[in-house]
Tab-separated table of C-alpha atoms in Angstrom:
chain	number	residue	atom	x	y	z
A	241	MET	CA	-7.418	-28.768	20.825
A	242	GLU	CA	-8.885	-31.226	23.225
A	243	GLY	CA	-10.504	-31.596	26.615
A	244	GLY	CA	-9.184	-28.768	28.775
A	245	VAL	CA	-9.680	-25.943	26.220
A	246	ARG	CA	-13.162	-24.591	26.809
A	247	TYR	CA	-13.657	-22.134	23.944
A	248	ALA	CA	-13.418	-22.796	20.221
A	249	SER	CA	-10.584	-21.029	18.426
A	250	ASP	CA	-11.142	-18.536	15.703
A	251	GLU	CA	-9.873	-21.116	13.249
A	252	GLN	CA	-12.421	-23.656	14.423
A	253	LYS	CA	-15.254	-21.147	14.276
A	254	SER	CA	-14.200	-20.129	10.740
A	255	TYR	CA	-14.178	-23.732	9.601
A	256	LEU	CA	-17.594	-24.420	11.146
A	257	PHE	CA	-19.051	-21.226	9.615
A	258	ALA	CA	-17.972	-22.385	6.161
A	259	LYS	CA	-19.043	-26.024	6.728
A	260	GLN	CA	-22.512	-24.861	7.910
A	261	GLY	CA	-22.825	-22.320	5.145
A	262	GLY	CA	-23.084	-19.500	7.652
A	263	LEU	CA	-26.274	-20.947	9.077
A	264	CYS	CA	-27.346	-21.988	12.612
A	265	ALA	CA	-27.079	-25.764	12.960
A	266	ALA	CA	-30.505	-25.861	14.698
A	267	CYS	CA	-32.862	-23.311	13.042
A	268	HIS	CA	-30.864	-22.513	9.847
A	269	LYS	CA	-31.003	-18.755	10.341
A	270	GLN	CA	-28.078	-16.706	9.120
A	271	LEU	CA	-25.301	-16.494	11.786
A	272	SER	CA	-23.345	-13.445	12.664
A	273	VAL	CA	-19.661	-13.445	13.691
A	274	SER	CA	-20.642	-13.043	17.387
A	275	ASP	CA	-22.765	-16.191	17.555
A	276	PRO	CA	-21.315	-18.874	19.793
A	277	ALA	CA	-19.750	-22.210	19.112
A	278	ASP	CA	-21.556	-24.907	21.011
A	279	HIS	CA	-20.335	-28.205	22.413
A	280	ILE	CA	-22.675	-30.917	21.116
A	281	VAL	CA	-21.730	-33.012	24.131
A	282	LEU	CA	-21.448	-30.638	27.077
A	283	PHE	CA	-17.969	-29.487	28.016
A	284	ALA	CA	-19.182	-29.724	31.604
A	285	ILE	CA	-19.639	-33.514	31.314
A	286	GLY	CA	-16.454	-34.185	29.375
A	287	GLY	CA	-17.203	-33.047	25.822
A	288	ASN	CA	-14.071	-32.012	23.907
A	289	THR	CA	-13.492	-28.749	22.167
A	290	CYS	CA	-12.829	-30.452	18.840
A	291	LEU	CA	-14.464	-30.032	15.455
A	292	SER	CA	-16.439	-33.195	15.666
A	293	ASN	CA	-18.073	-31.930	19.000
A	294	LEU	CA	-18.681	-28.327	17.892
A	295	GLN	CA	-21.440	-26.552	16.020
A	296	LEU	CA	-22.345	-22.939	15.552
A	297	LEU	CA	-25.774	-21.854	16.913
A	298	CYS	CA	-27.527	-18.516	16.919
A	299	LEU	CA	-27.866	-16.892	20.323
A	300	ARG	CA	-31.514	-17.989	20.688
A	301	CYS	CA	-30.845	-21.660	19.847
A	302	HIS	CA	-27.688	-21.703	21.980
A	303	ALA	CA	-29.559	-20.388	24.983
A	304	GLU	CA	-32.333	-23.028	24.555
A	305	LYS	CA	-29.911	-25.880	24.060
A	306	THR	CA	-27.832	-24.793	27.054
A	307	ARG	CA	-30.935	-24.617	29.271
A	308	VAL	CA	-32.061	-28.153	28.283
A	309	ASP	CA	-28.540	-29.637	28.420
A	310	PHE	CA	-27.893	-28.368	31.965
A	311	ARG	CA	-31.309	-29.664	33.120
A	312	LEU	CA	-30.463	-33.057	31.718
A	313	ALA	CA	-26.952	-33.024	33.206
A	314	ARG	CA	-28.324	-32.039	36.574
A	315	ALA	CA	-30.962	-34.812	36.405
A	316	SER	CA	-28.290	-37.406	35.551
A	317	ARG	CA	-26.316	-36.523	38.707
A	318	ASP	CA	-29.345	-36.968	40.992
């Protein structure tokens, strides 16, 4: 799955969960099945929805990364 597909598939999330040992890629807390897949390089700026550009983050870390990423993306457009 590349480019135009925004959300990680269940298969991708299962693979990442196993690869990360069920832990958040940022804070290493235990993940739950509802925690989001995150684009390492923002989807909004061309990041693909492929395993090499995805990581699982807990809700708290995902919210923080998203806030920072969008601030940086906005600044780069100005």
